[in-house]
Amino acid sequence: MTDAGPQSGKGRQRLSSARDELSELFVPRSSDRPWAYPVAIAFAAALPLFIGAGFGAISQATIASIGAMTLTYMPRSTLDRRLVTIMAAASGMICCFALGQIAQIMPELRVFSLVLVTFFVTCGCRYYRIAPPSNLFFVIAASIGAYVPGGLEQMPQRLGIFALGCMSAIIVGFFYSWYITRRREPVDPEPPPKDIAGDVITDSLAFAFIIGLALAMAERLGFDRPYWVTISCLAVLQGPHLKAVWRRQLQRIIGTMVGLLLTAFVLSLADTPWHLAITVFVLMFLIQAIVVRNYAMAAVFITPYAITLAEATIGGTVNPAPLMAARFLDTVLGSLMGLLGGFLLHVDAIRNPVRCAVIRVLRLRPVRQ
């Protein structure tokens, strides 16, 4: 009897902690993001689809829509710095997509190529302190370029279409920046980190390793779209600390499960190219408006958005059920791999030996932690 009381109390405490943790997954946070921002992102993503619908080339327009995600790298700064940053991001996105396309020539080196892209892109994002989405869309561009269906003769056309999507983002970014800089004060950019070995190189090695491992597993398991695993993995890794990574992988999986229930309804709405463009606009607006407030709720809309674009890419003539099942499996694998990457990034017992090895190999000056 004397032991039952403390054990029962500990059990209730654990149950209460679990309930609190679960409830925090769905608690929205406050955000100062202006509503004009998700409108601009949604318009940039949907604009290529509206043009593609008009010219009867909706499957090609989906590639341009991905390039339009360049706009997400627009900083809160002055007009000139905003435009320079967007143009630099567009150049990087185009290069990443091109490198992914080149990797199709030698499929056996595809994973290794994407590992290199992930490492160098992450180095740049960490050094210049690019805020989330950070390396996300750069690696996504390379991954989609490496796995998008089509022959070698279509590569120049796909690259040109992707570049047009990036250019449309620059145009939208100019008008949005002209509007918003009159209403919001700019924020000074952060200086580069002092600990290059830890904050830049070690973290980039962790990202590259986990992305390579995730892609290799996806290919080994025969997944049709290994880049979906990459997307989920990178999205989870955007958490600033291990608890945030743990929470994001749960939010990603739960949000995807709920989003799959919404997908069938969304696909019924996107039954024509024009309806598809409108649907993408609405979904992207909801994603960008909600993602800074609660990631689980945003993941509910990310799932139908991704499947809708995949359906459009292949012409929308297949049963969407396999796409939905594949999306769930890819999300689970990617989220779990992202959690593993979180340990590599945020557990000092794992991270510090790698950092020390980087210092020794590159002969960098150590910085006190």
PDB file of C-alpha atoms in Angstrom, residues 201-358:
ATOM      1  CA  ILE A 201      30.183  23.079 -41.168  1.00  0.00           C
ATOM      2  CA  THR A 202      29.111  20.598 -38.476  1.00  0.00           C
ATOM      3  CA  ASP A 203      25.428  21.400 -38.897  1.00  0.00           C
ATOM      4  CA  SER A 204      25.756  21.182 -42.676  1.00  0.00           C
ATOM      5  CA  LEU A 205      27.398  17.773 -42.389  1.00  0.00           C
ATOM      6  CA  ALA A 206      24.509  16.598 -40.212  1.00  0.00           C
ATOM      7  CA  PHE A 207      21.945  17.849 -42.726  1.00  0.00           C
ATOM      8  CA  ALA A 208      23.788  16.261 -45.647  1.00  0.00           C
ATOM      9  CA  PHE A 209      24.186  12.934 -43.862  1.00  0.00           C
ATOM     10  CA  ILE A 210      20.560  12.626 -42.821  1.00  0.00           C
ATOM     11  CA  ILE A 211      19.226  13.723 -46.224  1.00  0.00           C
ATOM     12  CA  GLY A 212      21.472  11.215 -47.967  1.00  0.00           C
ATOM     13  CA  LEU A 213      20.376   8.472 -45.586  1.00  0.00           C
ATOM     14  CA  ALA A 214      16.695   9.352 -46.040  1.00  0.00           C
ATOM     15  CA  LEU A 215      16.960   9.366 -49.835  1.00  0.00           C
ATOM     16  CA  ALA A 216      18.926   6.113 -49.873  1.00  0.00           C
ATOM     17  CA  MET A 217      16.292   4.432 -47.707  1.00  0.00           C
ATOM     18  CA  ALA A 218      13.466   5.790 -49.872  1.00  0.00           C
ATOM     19  CA  GLU A 219      15.132   4.448 -53.006  1.00  0.00           C
ATOM     20  CA  ARG A 220      15.905   1.132 -51.332  1.00  0.00           C
ATOM     21  CA  LEU A 221      12.272   0.774 -50.280  1.00  0.00           C
ATOM     22  CA  GLY A 222      11.132   1.556 -53.816  1.00  0.00           C
ATOM     23  CA  PHE A 223       9.250   4.784 -53.089  1.00  0.00           C
ATOM     24  CA  ASP A 224       7.955   6.442 -56.262  1.00  0.00           C
ATOM     25  CA  ARG A 225       8.727   9.970 -55.040  1.00  0.00           C
ATOM     26  CA  PRO A 226      11.784   9.923 -52.774  1.00  0.00           C
ATOM     27  CA  TYR A 227      11.848  13.720 -52.715  1.00  0.00           C
ATOM     28  CA  TRP A 228       8.709  13.679 -50.555  1.00  0.00           C
ATOM     29  CA  VAL A 229      10.826  12.009 -47.877  1.00  0.00           C
ATOM     30  CA  THR A 230      13.336  14.842 -48.257  1.00  0.00           C
ATOM     31  CA  ILE A 231      10.628  17.469 -47.856  1.00  0.00           C
ATOM     32  CA  SER A 232       9.298  15.953 -44.633  1.00  0.00           C
ATOM     33  CA  CYS A 233      12.791  15.424 -43.253  1.00  0.00           C
ATOM     34  CA  LEU A 234      13.885  18.996 -43.928  1.00  0.00           C
ATOM     35  CA  ALA A 235      10.635  20.457 -42.628  1.00  0.00           C
ATOM     36  CA  VAL A 236      11.089  18.661 -39.314  1.00  0.00           C
ATOM     37  CA  LEU A 237      14.735  19.733 -39.074  1.00  0.00           C
ATOM     38  CA  GLN A 238      13.729  23.410 -39.184  1.00  0.00           C
ATOM     39  CA  GLY A 239      13.074  23.181 -35.436  1.00  0.00           C
ATOM     40  CA  PRO A 240      15.587  25.330 -33.513  1.00  0.00           C
ATOM     41  CA  HIS A 241      16.140  22.735 -30.758  1.00  0.00           C
ATOM     42  CA  LEU A 242      15.530  19.042 -30.108  1.00  0.00           C
ATOM     43  CA  LYS A 243      12.168  19.500 -28.404  1.00  0.00           C
ATOM     44  CA  ALA A 244      10.969  21.588 -31.340  1.00  0.00           C
ATOM     45  CA  VAL A 245      12.172  18.898 -33.772  1.00  0.00           C
ATOM     46  CA  TRP A 246      10.326  16.226 -31.773  1.00  0.00           C
ATOM     47  CA  ARG A 247       7.187  18.328 -31.772  1.00  0.00           C
ATOM     48  CA  ARG A 248       7.406  19.118 -35.489  1.00  0.00           C
ATOM     49  CA  GLN A 249       7.721  15.465 -36.485  1.00  0.00           C
ATOM     50  CA  LEU A 250       4.586  14.657 -34.492  1.00  0.00           C
ATOM     51  CA  GLN A 251       2.822  17.650 -35.998  1.00  0.00           C
ATOM     52  CA  ARG A 252       3.920  16.609 -39.482  1.00  0.00           C
ATOM     53  CA  ILE A 253       2.586  13.063 -39.117  1.00  0.00           C
ATOM     54  CA  ILE A 254      -0.686  14.036 -37.422  1.00  0.00           C
ATOM     55  CA  GLY A 255      -1.284  16.908 -39.829  1.00  0.00           C
ATOM     56  CA  THR A 256      -0.645  14.622 -42.791  1.00  0.00           C
ATOM     57  CA  MET A 257      -3.141  12.056 -41.504  1.00  0.00           C
ATOM     58  CA  VAL A 258      -5.832  14.712 -41.207  1.00  0.00           C
ATOM     59  CA  GLY A 259      -4.779  16.248 -44.517  1.00  0.00           C
ATOM     60  CA  LEU A 260      -5.299  12.942 -46.300  1.00  0.00           C
ATOM     61  CA  LEU A 261      -8.952  13.066 -45.285  1.00  0.00           C
ATOM     62  CA  LEU A 262      -9.170  16.512 -46.864  1.00  0.00           C
ATOM     63  CA  THR A 263      -7.329  15.512 -50.034  1.00  0.00           C
ATOM     64  CA  ALA A 264     -10.177  13.654 -51.722  1.00  0.00           C
ATOM     65  CA  PHE A 265     -12.412  16.705 -51.355  1.00  0.00           C
ATOM     66  CA  VAL A 266      -9.697  19.033 -52.653  1.00  0.00           C
ATOM     67  CA  LEU A 267      -9.051  16.836 -55.692  1.00  0.00           C
ATOM     68  CA  SER A 268     -12.743  16.913 -56.514  1.00  0.00           C
ATOM     69  CA  LEU A 269     -12.536  20.713 -56.608  1.00  0.00           C
ATOM     70  CA  ALA A 270      -9.391  20.797 -58.777  1.00  0.00           C
ATOM     71  CA  ASP A 271     -11.033  18.968 -61.674  1.00  0.00           C
ATOM     72  CA  THR A 272     -10.001  21.506 -64.343  1.00  0.00           C
ATOM     73  CA  PRO A 273      -6.752  23.468 -64.842  1.00  0.00           C
ATOM     74  CA  TRP A 274      -8.434  26.719 -63.821  1.00  0.00           C
ATOM     75  CA  HIS A 275      -9.897  25.147 -60.704  1.00  0.00           C
ATOM     76  CA  LEU A 276      -6.467  23.695 -59.938  1.00  0.00           C
ATOM     77  CA  ALA A 277      -4.876  27.145 -60.033  1.00  0.00           C
ATOM     78  CA  ILE A 278      -7.553  28.560 -57.734  1.00  0.00           C
ATOM     79  CA  THR A 279      -7.191  25.601 -55.367  1.00  0.00           C
ATOM     80  CA  VAL A 280      -3.420  26.038 -55.180  1.00  0.00           C
ATOM     81  CA  PHE A 281      -3.866  29.738 -54.432  1.00  0.00           C
ATOM     82  CA  VAL A 282      -6.242  29.008 -51.555  1.00  0.00           C
ATOM     83  CA  LEU A 283      -4.135  26.175 -50.128  1.00  0.00           C
ATOM     84  CA  MET A 284      -0.893  28.144 -50.310  1.00  0.00           C
ATOM     85  CA  PHE A 285      -2.532  31.139 -48.664  1.00  0.00           C
ATOM     86  CA  LEU A 286      -3.745  28.945 -45.805  1.00  0.00           C
ATOM     87  CA  ILE A 287      -0.345  27.267 -45.458  1.00  0.00           C
ATOM     88  CA  GLN A 288       1.587  30.525 -45.286  1.00  0.00           C
ATOM     89  CA  ALA A 289      -0.938  32.154 -42.969  1.00  0.00           C
ATOM     90  CA  ILE A 290      -1.025  29.228 -40.532  1.00  0.00           C
ATOM     91  CA  VAL A 291       2.496  27.757 -40.610  1.00  0.00           C
ATOM     92  CA  VAL A 292       3.958  30.464 -38.352  1.00  0.00           C
ATOM     93  CA  ARG A 293       1.128  29.915 -35.886  1.00  0.00           C
ATOM     94  CA  ASN A 294       0.827  26.133 -35.750  1.00  0.00           C
ATOM     95  CA  TYR A 295       2.719  23.658 -37.901  1.00  0.00           C
ATOM     96  CA  ALA A 296       0.288  20.764 -37.380  1.00  0.00           C
ATOM     97  CA  MET A 297      -2.594  22.834 -38.735  1.00  0.00           C
ATOM     98  CA  ALA A 298      -0.475  23.942 -41.679  1.00  0.00           C
ATOM     99  CA  ALA A 299       0.468  20.323 -42.443  1.00  0.00           C
ATOM    100  CA  VAL A 300      -3.237  19.591 -42.885  1.00  0.00           C
ATOM    101  CA  PHE A 301      -3.177  21.829 -45.973  1.00  0.00           C
ATOM    102  CA  ILE A 302       0.370  20.956 -47.079  1.00  0.00           C
ATOM    103  CA  THR A 303      -0.752  17.380 -47.783  1.00  0.00           C
ATOM    104  CA  PRO A 304      -3.546  18.147 -50.297  1.00  0.00           C
ATOM    105  CA  TYR A 305      -1.330  20.848 -51.821  1.00  0.00           C
ATOM    106  CA  ALA A 306       1.490  18.378 -52.510  1.00  0.00           C
ATOM    107  CA  ILE A 307      -0.809  15.650 -53.815  1.00  0.00           C
ATOM    108  CA  THR A 308      -2.745  18.088 -55.998  1.00  0.00           C
ATOM    109  CA  LEU A 309       0.462  19.265 -57.666  1.00  0.00           C
ATOM    110  CA  ALA A 310       1.649  15.674 -58.092  1.00  0.00           C
ATOM    111  CA  GLU A 311      -1.686  14.776 -59.662  1.00  0.00           C
ATOM    112  CA  ALA A 312      -1.377  17.720 -62.057  1.00  0.00           C
ATOM    113  CA  THR A 313       2.181  16.769 -62.995  1.00  0.00           C
ATOM    114  CA  ILE A 314       1.102  13.336 -64.200  1.00  0.00           C
ATOM    115  CA  GLY A 315      -2.004  14.652 -65.897  1.00  0.00           C
ATOM    116  CA  GLY A 316      -4.589  13.804 -63.264  1.00  0.00           C
ATOM    117  CA  THR A 317      -5.582  10.589 -65.003  1.00  0.00           C
ATOM    118  CA  VAL A 318      -4.660   8.114 -62.289  1.00  0.00           C
ATOM    119  CA  ASN A 319      -6.321   6.970 -59.107  1.00  0.00           C
ATOM    120  CA  PRO A 320      -5.210   9.381 -56.351  1.00  0.00           C
ATOM    121  CA  ALA A 321      -5.398   6.670 -53.661  1.00  0.00           C
ATOM    122  CA  PRO A 322      -1.845   5.386 -54.339  1.00  0.00           C
ATOM    123  CA  LEU A 323      -0.576   8.964 -54.165  1.00  0.00           C
ATOM    124  CA  MET A 324      -2.261   9.426 -50.794  1.00  0.00           C
ATOM    125  CA  ALA A 325      -0.824   6.191 -49.419  1.00  0.00           C
ATOM    126  CA  ALA A 326       2.626   7.069 -50.746  1.00  0.00           C
ATOM    127  CA  ARG A 327       2.375  10.537 -49.230  1.00  0.00           C
ATOM    128  CA  PHE A 328       1.651   9.109 -45.789  1.00  0.00           C
ATOM    129  CA  LEU A 329       4.514   6.594 -45.918  1.00  0.00           C
ATOM    130  CA  ASP A 330       6.926   9.226 -47.205  1.00  0.00           C
ATOM    131  CA  THR A 331       5.869  11.614 -44.453  1.00  0.00           C
ATOM    132  CA  VAL A 332       6.334   9.044 -41.699  1.00  0.00           C
ATOM    133  CA  LEU A 333       9.780   8.007 -42.951  1.00  0.00           C
ATOM    134  CA  GLY A 334      10.874  11.597 -43.549  1.00  0.00           C
ATOM    135  CA  SER A 335       9.635  12.759 -40.153  1.00  0.00           C
ATOM    136  CA  LEU A 336      11.404   9.935 -38.332  1.00  0.00           C
ATOM    137  CA  MET A 337      14.603  10.645 -40.248  1.00  0.00           C
ATOM    138  CA  GLY A 338      14.208  14.304 -39.352  1.00  0.00           C
ATOM    139  CA  LEU A 339      13.954  13.333 -35.691  1.00  0.00           C
ATOM    140  CA  LEU A 340      17.174  11.350 -36.049  1.00  0.00           C
ATOM    141  CA  GLY A 341      18.767  14.391 -37.634  1.00  0.00           C
ATOM    142  CA  GLY A 342      17.581  16.449 -34.683  1.00  0.00           C
ATOM    143  CA  PHE A 343      19.711  14.298 -32.383  1.00  0.00           C
ATOM    144  CA  LEU A 344      22.718  14.850 -34.641  1.00  0.00           C
ATOM    145  CA  LEU A 345      22.166  18.613 -34.597  1.00  0.00           C
ATOM    146  CA  HIS A 346      21.199  19.264 -31.004  1.00  0.00           C
ATOM    147  CA  VAL A 347      22.722  16.569 -28.768  1.00  0.00           C
ATOM    148  CA  ASP A 348      26.139  17.805 -27.677  1.00  0.00           C
ATOM    149  CA  ALA A 349      27.472  14.303 -27.029  1.00  0.00           C
ATOM    150  CA  ILE A 350      27.062  13.599 -30.750  1.00  0.00           C
ATOM    151  CA  ARG A 351      27.690  17.055 -32.161  1.00  0.00           C
ATOM    152  CA  ASN A 352      30.815  18.099 -30.257  1.00  0.00           C
ATOM    153  CA  PRO A 353      33.105  15.247 -31.426  1.00  0.00           C
ATOM    154  CA  VAL A 354      32.207  16.066 -35.030  1.00  0.00           C
ATOM    155  CA  ARG A 355      32.854  19.744 -34.392  1.00  0.00           C
ATOM    156  CA  CYS A 356      36.257  18.982 -32.870  1.00  0.00           C
ATOM    157  CA  ALA A 357      37.142  16.798 -35.852  1.00  0.00           C
ATOM    158  CA  VAL A 358      36.166  19.614 -38.223  1.00  0.00           C
TER     159      VAL A 358
END
